[in-house]
Short mmCIF file of C-alpha atoms in Angstrom, two decimals:
data_model
loop_
_atom_site.label_atom_id
_atom_site.label_comp_id
_atom_site.label_asym_id
_atom_site.label_seq_id
_atom_site.Cartn_x
_atom_site.Cartn_y
_atom_site.Cartn_z
CA UNK A 1 85.70 -57.81 120.38
CA UNK A 2 87.91 -59.54 117.81
CA UNK A 3 88.97 -58.13 114.24
CA UNK A 4 86.74 -60.54 112.73
CA UNK A 5 83.59 -59.14 114.36
CA UNK A 6 82.96 -55.54 112.83
CA UNK A 7 81.68 -53.09 115.04
CA UNK A 8 78.09 -52.28 113.84
CA UNK A 9 79.18 -48.48 113.34
CA UNK A 10 81.78 -49.44 110.92
CA UNK A 11 79.88 -51.92 108.35
CA UNK A 12 79.38 -50.19 105.07
CA UNK A 13 75.45 -49.47 104.79
CA UNK A 14 74.12 -51.63 102.18
CA UNK A 15 77.17 -53.88 101.53
CA UNK A 16 77.16 -57.60 101.66
CA UNK A 17 78.06 -57.40 105.42
CA UNK A 18 75.22 -55.00 106.54
CA UNK A 19 72.84 -57.50 104.27
CA UNK A 20 74.03 -60.57 105.97
CA UNK A 21 73.57 -58.62 109.49
CA UNK A 22 69.89 -57.53 108.46
CA UNK A 23 68.84 -61.27 107.20
CA UNK A 24 70.32 -62.55 110.81
CA UNK A 25 68.75 -60.20 112.82
CA UNK A 26 65.40 -60.33 111.18
CA UNK A 27 65.41 -64.20 111.60
CA UNK A 28 66.64 -63.76 115.24
CA UNK A 29 63.51 -61.47 115.96
CA UNK A 30 61.05 -64.09 113.88
CA UNK A 31 62.57 -66.80 115.92
CA UNK A 32 62.27 -65.00 119.22
CA UNK A 33 58.70 -63.93 118.44
CA UNK A 34 57.48 -67.39 117.55
CA UNK A 35 59.28 -69.89 119.58
CA UNK A 36 60.70 -67.39 122.96
CA UNK A 37 64.13 -67.15 123.75
CA UNK A 38 64.43 -70.66 125.48
CA UNK A 39 64.47 -72.45 122.16
CA UNK A 40 67.01 -69.74 120.10
CA UNK A 41 69.64 -71.76 118.25
CA UNK A 42 72.55 -69.78 116.35
CA UNK A 43 72.68 -72.67 113.59
CA UNK A 44 69.06 -72.54 113.10
CA UNK A 45 68.82 -68.66 112.91
CA UNK A 46 71.70 -68.78 110.33
CA UNK A 47 69.81 -71.17 107.98
CA UNK A 48 66.73 -69.15 108.21
CA UNK A 49 68.65 -66.15 107.19
CA UNK A 50 70.15 -67.74 104.40
CA UNK A 51 73.24 -67.48 105.95
CA UNK A 52 76.39 -69.59 106.60
CA UNK A 53 76.57 -71.10 110.16
CA UNK A 54 80.27 -70.38 110.32
CA UNK A 55 79.86 -66.61 109.23
CA UNK A 56 77.05 -66.49 112.15
CA UNK A 57 79.30 -67.94 114.61
CA UNK A 58 82.40 -65.73 113.78
CA UNK A 59 80.36 -62.71 113.85
CA UNK A 60 78.05 -63.22 116.87
CA UNK A 61 79.61 -65.99 118.82
CA UNK A 62 76.99 -66.85 121.02
CA UNK A 63 72.92 -66.41 121.39
CA UNK A 64 73.46 -63.59 123.81
CA UNK A 65 75.93 -62.08 121.61
CA UNK A 66 73.41 -62.04 118.54
CA UNK A 67 70.30 -60.69 121.22
CA UNK A 68 72.46 -57.99 122.20
CA UNK A 69 73.20 -57.03 118.58
CA UNK A 70 69.23 -57.69 117.88
CA UNK A 71 68.88 -54.74 120.87
CA UNK A 72 71.07 -52.43 119.41
CA UNK A 73 69.69 -52.34 115.92
CA UNK A 74 66.36 -52.01 117.76
CA UNK A 75 67.53 -49.00 119.64
CA UNK A 76 69.01 -47.62 116.36
CA UNK A 77 65.98 -48.03 114.29
CA UNK A 78 63.38 -47.28 116.89
CA UNK A 79 60.93 -44.05 116.17
CA UNK A 80 61.27 -40.70 117.28
CA UNK A 81 58.97 -39.19 119.87
CA UNK A 82 56.02 -37.23 118.87
CA UNK A 83 55.62 -33.67 119.96
CA UNK A 84 52.02 -32.47 120.38
CA UNK A 85 52.67 -29.17 122.15
CA UNK A 86 51.41 -30.23 125.67
CA UNK A 87 52.72 -33.01 128.09
CA UNK A 88 49.55 -34.85 128.32
CA UNK A 89 49.35 -35.30 124.42
CA UNK A 90 53.09 -36.03 124.39
CA UNK A 91 52.72 -38.85 127.42
CA UNK A 92 49.56 -40.13 125.74
CA UNK A 93 51.55 -40.51 122.39
CA UNK A 94 54.29 -42.50 124.21
CA UNK A 95 51.59 -44.59 126.30
CA UNK A 96 50.20 -45.46 122.81
CA UNK A 97 53.29 -46.26 121.17
CA UNK A 98 54.33 -48.72 123.91
CA UNK A 99 50.68 -50.19 123.70
CA UNK A 100 50.52 -50.96 119.94
CA UNK A 101 54.16 -52.32 120.18
CA UNK A 102 53.31 -54.53 123.20
CA UNK A 103 49.99 -55.67 121.66
CA UNK A 104 51.30 -56.21 118.55
CA UNK A 105 51.33 -59.99 117.44
CA UNK A 106 54.91 -59.98 116.40
CA UNK A 107 56.22 -57.23 118.57
CA UNK A 108 54.53 -58.21 121.81
CA UNK A 109 56.08 -61.92 122.01
CA UNK A 110 59.41 -60.57 120.78
CA UNK A 111 59.82 -58.04 123.55
CA UNK A 112 58.59 -60.60 126.11
CA UNK A 113 61.26 -62.75 124.55
CA UNK A 114 63.99 -60.30 124.90
CA UNK A 115 63.25 -59.28 128.45
CA UNK A 116 62.85 -63.02 129.35
CA UNK A 117 66.45 -63.50 127.81
CA UNK A 118 67.68 -60.63 129.68
CA UNK A 119 66.61 -61.99 133.01
CA UNK A 120 68.82 -65.21 132.20
CA UNK A 121 71.68 -63.59 130.72
CA UNK A 122 73.88 -60.57 131.79
CA UNK A 123 75.29 -59.64 128.52
CA UNK A 124 71.63 -59.51 127.00
CA UNK A 125 70.17 -57.47 130.39
CA UNK A 126 73.01 -54.79 129.67
CA UNK A 127 71.94 -54.60 125.95
CA UNK A 128 68.35 -54.45 127.26
CA UNK A 129 68.94 -51.98 129.66
CA UNK A 130 71.02 -49.83 127.02
CA UNK A 131 67.91 -50.23 124.68
CA UNK A 132 65.70 -48.84 127.42
CA UNK A 133 67.65 -45.97 128.37
CA UNK A 134 68.04 -44.98 124.58
CA UNK A 135 64.03 -44.85 124.34
CA UNK A 136 63.89 -43.10 127.78
CA UNK A 137 66.19 -40.41 126.53
CA UNK A 138 64.54 -39.96 123.30
CA UNK A 139 61.10 -39.03 125.12
CA UNK A 140 62.71 -37.44 128.15
CA UNK A 141 62.98 -34.04 126.33
CA UNK A 142 58.89 -33.67 126.39
CA UNK A 143 58.96 -33.28 130.18
CA UNK A 144 61.89 -30.83 130.05
CA UNK A 145 60.11 -29.02 127.75
CA UNK A 146 56.78 -28.97 129.95
CA UNK A 147 59.18 -27.67 132.91
CA UNK A 148 60.11 -24.83 130.76
CA UNK A 149 56.46 -24.26 129.94
CA UNK A 150 55.60 -24.24 133.46
CA UNK A 151 53.41 -27.04 132.99
CA UNK A 152 55.24 -29.03 135.76
CA UNK A 153 57.25 -28.06 138.84
CA UNK A 154 60.97 -27.37 138.16
CA UNK A 155 62.88 -30.30 139.57
CA UNK A 156 60.67 -32.93 137.77
CA UNK A 157 62.65 -35.95 136.86
CA UNK A 158 61.75 -36.25 133.18
CA UNK A 159 63.26 -40.15 133.08
CA UNK A 160 60.96 -40.80 136.14
CA UNK A 161 57.93 -39.56 133.96
CA UNK A 162 58.78 -41.45 131.09
CA UNK A 163 59.03 -44.64 132.92
CA UNK A 164 56.02 -43.93 134.84
CA UNK A 165 54.11 -44.01 131.66
CA UNK A 166 55.42 -47.24 130.43
CA UNK A 167 55.65 -49.30 133.47
CA UNK A 168 51.83 -50.16 133.98
CA UNK A 169 51.79 -51.51 130.35
CA UNK A 170 54.82 -53.63 130.83
CA UNK A 171 53.38 -54.86 133.97
CA UNK A 172 50.41 -56.08 132.14
CA UNK A 173 52.61 -57.90 129.56
CA UNK A 174 54.87 -59.71 132.25
CA UNK A 175 53.17 -59.73 135.63
CA UNK A 176 49.43 -59.96 135.67
CA UNK A 177 48.53 -60.69 131.99
CA UNK A 178 46.07 -58.04 132.19
CA UNK A 179 44.72 -56.72 128.51
CA UNK A 180 47.17 -54.30 126.89
CA UNK A 181 44.74 -51.87 125.45
CA UNK A 182 44.18 -48.13 124.58
CA UNK A 183 42.24 -47.33 127.73
CA UNK A 184 45.30 -48.61 130.06
CA UNK A 185 47.68 -46.62 127.82
CA UNK A 186 45.49 -43.36 128.20
CA UNK A 187 45.12 -44.15 131.93
CA UNK A 188 48.76 -44.43 132.50
CA UNK A 189 49.35 -41.13 130.59
CA UNK A 190 46.71 -39.28 132.59
CA UNK A 191 48.06 -40.79 135.93
CA UNK A 192 51.72 -39.89 135.13
CA UNK A 193 50.85 -36.50 133.86
CA UNK A 194 48.74 -35.68 137.10
CA UNK A 195 51.23 -37.11 139.47
CA UNK A 196 53.97 -34.99 137.48
CA UNK A 197 52.00 -31.73 137.67
CA UNK A 198 51.50 -32.41 141.37
CA UNK A 199 55.10 -32.50 141.87
CA UNK A 200 55.34 -36.51 142.60
CA UNK A 201 58.31 -36.82 140.30
CA UNK A 202 60.62 -34.10 141.82
CA UNK A 203 63.87 -35.34 143.43
CA UNK B 1 43.72 -83.90 137.99
CA UNK B 2 44.42 -87.57 138.74
CA UNK B 3 43.68 -89.42 141.99
CA UNK B 4 47.15 -89.82 142.49
CA UNK B 5 47.86 -85.86 142.97
CA UNK B 6 45.81 -84.64 146.02
CA UNK B 7 44.43 -81.26 145.77
CA UNK B 8 46.44 -78.96 147.88
CA UNK B 9 43.33 -78.37 149.96
CA UNK B 10 42.66 -81.92 151.00
CA UNK B 11 46.19 -82.74 152.35
CA UNK B 12 46.18 -82.86 156.38
CA UNK B 13 48.26 -79.99 157.86
CA UNK B 14 51.63 -81.62 159.04
CA UNK B 15 51.03 -84.91 157.67
CA UNK B 16 53.71 -86.89 155.78
CA UNK B 17 52.42 -85.63 152.51
CA UNK B 18 52.36 -82.01 153.61
CA UNK B 19 55.66 -82.16 154.84
CA UNK B 20 56.93 -83.69 151.44
CA UNK B 21 55.32 -80.85 149.71
CA UNK B 22 56.87 -78.30 152.06
CA UNK B 23 60.16 -79.63 151.55
CA UNK B 24 59.94 -80.15 147.79
CA UNK B 25 58.47 -76.64 147.28
CA UNK B 26 61.23 -74.96 149.53
CA UNK B 27 63.94 -76.99 147.32
CA UNK B 28 62.01 -75.35 144.19
CA UNK B 29 62.35 -72.05 145.27
CA UNK B 30 65.97 -72.66 146.25
CA UNK B 31 66.70 -73.59 142.82
CA UNK B 32 64.82 -71.02 141.01
CA UNK B 33 66.33 -68.15 143.08
CA UNK B 34 69.46 -69.67 142.70
CA UNK B 35 69.82 -70.92 139.07
CA UNK B 36 66.95 -68.99 137.46
CA UNK B 37 64.17 -71.24 135.74
CA UNK B 38 65.81 -72.35 132.73
CA UNK B 39 68.13 -74.99 134.58
CA UNK B 40 65.24 -75.90 136.86
CA UNK B 41 65.12 -80.05 136.99
CA UNK B 42 62.37 -82.11 138.69
CA UNK B 43 64.76 -84.86 139.65
CA UNK B 44 67.29 -82.56 141.04
CA UNK B 45 64.95 -80.49 143.16
CA UNK B 46 63.35 -84.02 144.53
CA UNK B 47 67.14 -84.93 145.61
CA UNK B 48 67.70 -81.62 147.31
CA UNK B 49 64.35 -81.88 149.20
CA UNK B 50 65.31 -85.57 150.07
CA UNK B 51 62.28 -87.04 148.41
CA UNK B 52 62.04 -89.93 146.10
CA UNK B 53 61.98 -88.98 142.39
CA UNK B 54 59.09 -91.03 141.86
CA UNK B 55 57.26 -89.36 144.30
CA UNK B 56 57.89 -86.06 142.82
CA UNK B 57 56.94 -87.34 139.29
CA UNK B 58 53.73 -88.76 140.67
CA UNK B 59 52.70 -85.70 142.46
CA UNK B 60 53.56 -82.85 140.35
CA UNK B 61 54.47 -84.56 136.75
CA UNK B 62 56.20 -81.51 135.23
CA UNK B 63 58.30 -78.43 136.31
CA UNK B 64 55.60 -76.18 135.32
CA UNK B 65 53.15 -78.24 137.42
CA UNK B 66 55.59 -77.77 140.56
CA UNK B 67 56.06 -74.01 139.77
CA UNK B 68 52.16 -73.65 139.42
CA UNK B 69 51.95 -75.37 142.92
CA UNK B 70 54.68 -72.95 144.60
CA UNK B 71 52.86 -70.06 143.36
CA UNK B 72 49.68 -71.44 144.84
CA UNK B 73 51.59 -71.75 148.07
CA UNK B 74 52.81 -68.33 148.03
CA UNK B 75 49.47 -66.75 147.11
CA UNK B 76 48.29 -68.93 150.37
CA UNK B 77 51.09 -67.74 152.60
CA UNK B 78 51.51 -64.16 151.57
CA UNK B 79 51.31 -61.38 153.96
CA UNK B 80 47.97 -59.64 155.07
CA UNK B 81 47.66 -55.95 154.20
CA UNK B 82 48.58 -53.11 156.31
CA UNK B 83 45.98 -50.83 157.50
CA UNK B 84 47.51 -47.47 158.39
CA UNK B 85 44.05 -45.01 158.30
CA UNK B 86 45.11 -43.19 155.32
CA UNK B 87 45.12 -43.98 151.47
CA UNK B 88 48.93 -42.54 151.22
CA UNK B 89 49.73 -44.70 154.35
CA UNK B 90 48.28 -47.66 153.01
CA UNK B 91 49.70 -47.44 149.53
CA UNK B 92 53.36 -46.60 150.99
CA UNK B 93 52.98 -49.75 153.25
CA UNK B 94 52.34 -52.03 150.08
CA UNK B 95 54.77 -50.13 147.80
CA UNK B 96 57.68 -50.94 150.53
CA UNK B 97 56.53 -54.50 150.90
CA UNK B 98 56.93 -55.01 147.18
CA UNK B 99 60.16 -53.24 147.20
CA UNK B 100 61.68 -55.17 149.97
CA UNK B 101 60.51 -58.39 148.58
CA UNK B 102 62.05 -57.41 144.90
CA UNK B 103 65.29 -56.41 146.39
CA UNK B 104 65.52 -59.25 148.67
CA UNK B 105 68.66 -61.50 147.89
CA UNK B 106 66.64 -64.60 147.72
CA UNK B 107 62.79 -63.30 146.70
CA UNK B 108 64.25 -60.87 144.07
CA UNK B 109 65.86 -63.53 141.85
CA UNK B 110 63.12 -65.94 142.85
CA UNK B 111 60.14 -63.59 141.33
CA UNK B 112 62.30 -62.70 138.48
CA UNK B 113 62.39 -66.55 137.64
CA UNK B 114 58.92 -67.09 138.35
CA UNK B 115 58.08 -64.25 136.00
CA UNK B 116 60.31 -65.63 133.16
CA UNK B 117 58.89 -69.02 133.61
CA UNK B 118 55.47 -67.75 133.03
CA UNK B 119 56.74 -66.03 129.79
CA UNK B 120 57.70 -69.41 128.43
CA UNK B 121 54.59 -71.54 129.75
CA UNK B 122 50.97 -71.11 129.78
CA UNK B 123 50.27 -73.32 132.75
CA UNK B 124 52.92 -71.38 134.77
CA UNK B 125 51.53 -68.16 133.58
CA UNK B 126 47.86 -68.91 134.74
CA UNK B 127 49.25 -69.52 138.14
CA UNK B 128 51.23 -66.53 138.20
CA UNK B 129 48.23 -64.22 137.14
CA UNK B 130 46.22 -66.10 139.87
CA UNK B 131 48.92 -65.06 142.31
CA UNK B 132 48.91 -61.48 141.49
CA UNK B 133 44.91 -61.27 141.29
CA UNK B 134 45.17 -62.76 145.08
CA UNK B 135 47.63 -60.09 146.26
CA UNK B 136 45.77 -57.22 144.40
CA UNK B 137 42.57 -58.29 145.90
CA UNK B 138 44.13 -58.58 149.12
CA UNK B 139 45.30 -54.53 148.83
CA UNK B 140 42.03 -53.50 146.82
CA UNK B 141 39.94 -52.91 150.06
CA UNK B 142 42.41 -49.99 151.11
CA UNK B 143 41.41 -48.05 148.19
CA UNK B 144 37.46 -49.13 148.73
CA UNK B 145 38.03 -47.76 152.24
CA UNK B 146 39.47 -44.55 150.71
CA UNK B 147 36.51 -43.98 148.56
CA UNK B 148 33.85 -44.57 151.85
CA UNK B 149 36.44 -41.90 153.56
CA UNK B 150 35.95 -39.62 150.62
CA UNK B 151 39.63 -39.36 150.08
CA UNK B 152 39.49 -40.60 146.53
CA UNK B 153 36.47 -40.34 144.15
CA UNK B 154 33.41 -42.76 143.73
CA UNK B 155 34.01 -45.03 140.96
CA UNK B 156 37.81 -45.27 141.23
CA UNK B 157 38.96 -48.72 140.38
CA UNK B 158 40.85 -50.09 143.69
CA UNK B 159 42.44 -52.87 141.48
CA UNK B 160 44.04 -50.16 138.93
CA UNK B 161 45.44 -48.05 141.89
CA UNK B 162 46.98 -51.09 143.43
CA UNK B 163 48.72 -52.45 140.20
CA UNK B 164 49.82 -48.56 139.50
CA UNK B 165 51.72 -48.93 142.97
CA UNK B 166 53.62 -52.21 141.92
CA UNK B 167 54.04 -51.43 138.30
CA UNK B 168 57.06 -48.88 138.55
CA UNK B 169 58.96 -51.56 140.93
CA UNK B 170 58.72 -54.41 138.58
CA UNK B 171 59.27 -52.23 135.47
CA UNK B 172 62.84 -52.00 137.36
CA UNK B 173 63.50 -55.41 138.22
CA UNK B 174 62.56 -56.76 134.71
CA UNK B 175 62.93 -53.87 132.13
CA UNK B 176 65.27 -51.23 132.88
CA UNK B 177 67.31 -52.66 135.77
CA UNK B 178 67.14 -49.34 137.60
CA UNK B 179 67.47 -49.64 141.60
CA UNK B 180 64.64 -51.10 143.56
CA UNK B 181 65.08 -48.69 146.60
CA UNK B 182 62.75 -47.10 149.22
CA UNK B 183 62.91 -43.63 147.41
CA UNK B 184 61.19 -45.63 144.11
CA UNK B 185 58.58 -47.34 146.41
CA UNK B 186 57.60 -44.06 148.39
CA UNK B 187 57.39 -42.30 144.69
CA UNK B 188 55.49 -45.19 143.18
CA UNK B 189 52.78 -44.81 145.95
CA UNK B 190 52.62 -40.84 146.07
CA UNK B 191 52.36 -40.83 142.30
CA UNK B 192 49.45 -43.28 142.40
CA UNK B 193 47.95 -41.62 145.50
CA UNK B 194 47.82 -38.02 143.47
CA UNK B 195 46.60 -39.58 140.52
CA UNK B 196 43.85 -41.65 142.28
CA UNK B 197 42.71 -38.46 144.12
CA UNK B 198 42.41 -36.50 141.01
CA UNK B 199 40.08 -39.14 139.51
CA UNK B 200 42.69 -40.68 137.11
CA UNK B 201 41.64 -44.54 137.87
CA UNK B 202 37.87 -43.86 137.74
CA UNK B 203 36.47 -46.12 135.13
#
């Protein structure tokens, strides 16, 4: 990374650089949600954000660089997990959060565009995988707590349980086009919970 | 559909038209697997297939038209389900078929490119959803048979069980980049089987 592109962590919060970044990432998210990734253009995003084209090119370099930074920001800003006291309650909360995100008129197309962009570019794929690692790490402790309470067997892989809850919802978004509704979310949570209790996710 | 683009079902098998179609679909699959969908070009595919550009444009019109026809062919040519006599055996066979397809050096990138193309184009999305409906319809009878044997509760939705087996493997391919290996396949089958037996997929 060149000296001219500050690491996100070093940006003074609320400063001019931070405001520029916020405006450009917002415009990038809007463009992705509205037009998909295949029509993404760095100069057009800078224009929408009211930021100089040169600034955008100097800071992000390329569209994949910008999309990677958007994913970093999304990981930092994403919601903390819900703690309900039972594993089924926690997994249902996780499933409903994924469901409401993927069925949201802005967020659904945005996630589809980000995943599509990752399929076409290695840098974006790395950033996407880091984003999902962050989200899985956030929710995994609900399974660890369930192991400690004796709700699921020792040796259960927390990350596998969390992925099992999300997978059917992403499958509908990306693969078979089925409805991403609350019954689907609740069924995904119930299926993962039942399988976890029976030891299907022990390694 | 115009008179100039024969419906696939009306093409004489082994005839010149069928051979042209086979060559062009093969070239389209190769190009998708090698370069991804975002660099797909109808004239270049015709060239690779040794077919006149005019013929390709007349027959398929656009890249999405060609990709839709490829998906129709893939649905027609796809493997029949395996019958093992137990639901866990059948679901494991299904999971391993999906796993070996998605981890294959040609098929994995091809499916990723097809799903990516569908995210960017409505005609391709329709064809993709039809392809997965065909595949789910092919495997669903193994759940119906398990209901009849009393292995899983009456009212279990066969299609939901089949989708639950595939979803974790597609999640790895498209979303989190985890390994698409046999333990993942077997775990997906075991989790879906356990959840189905406990009634998690009854509607």
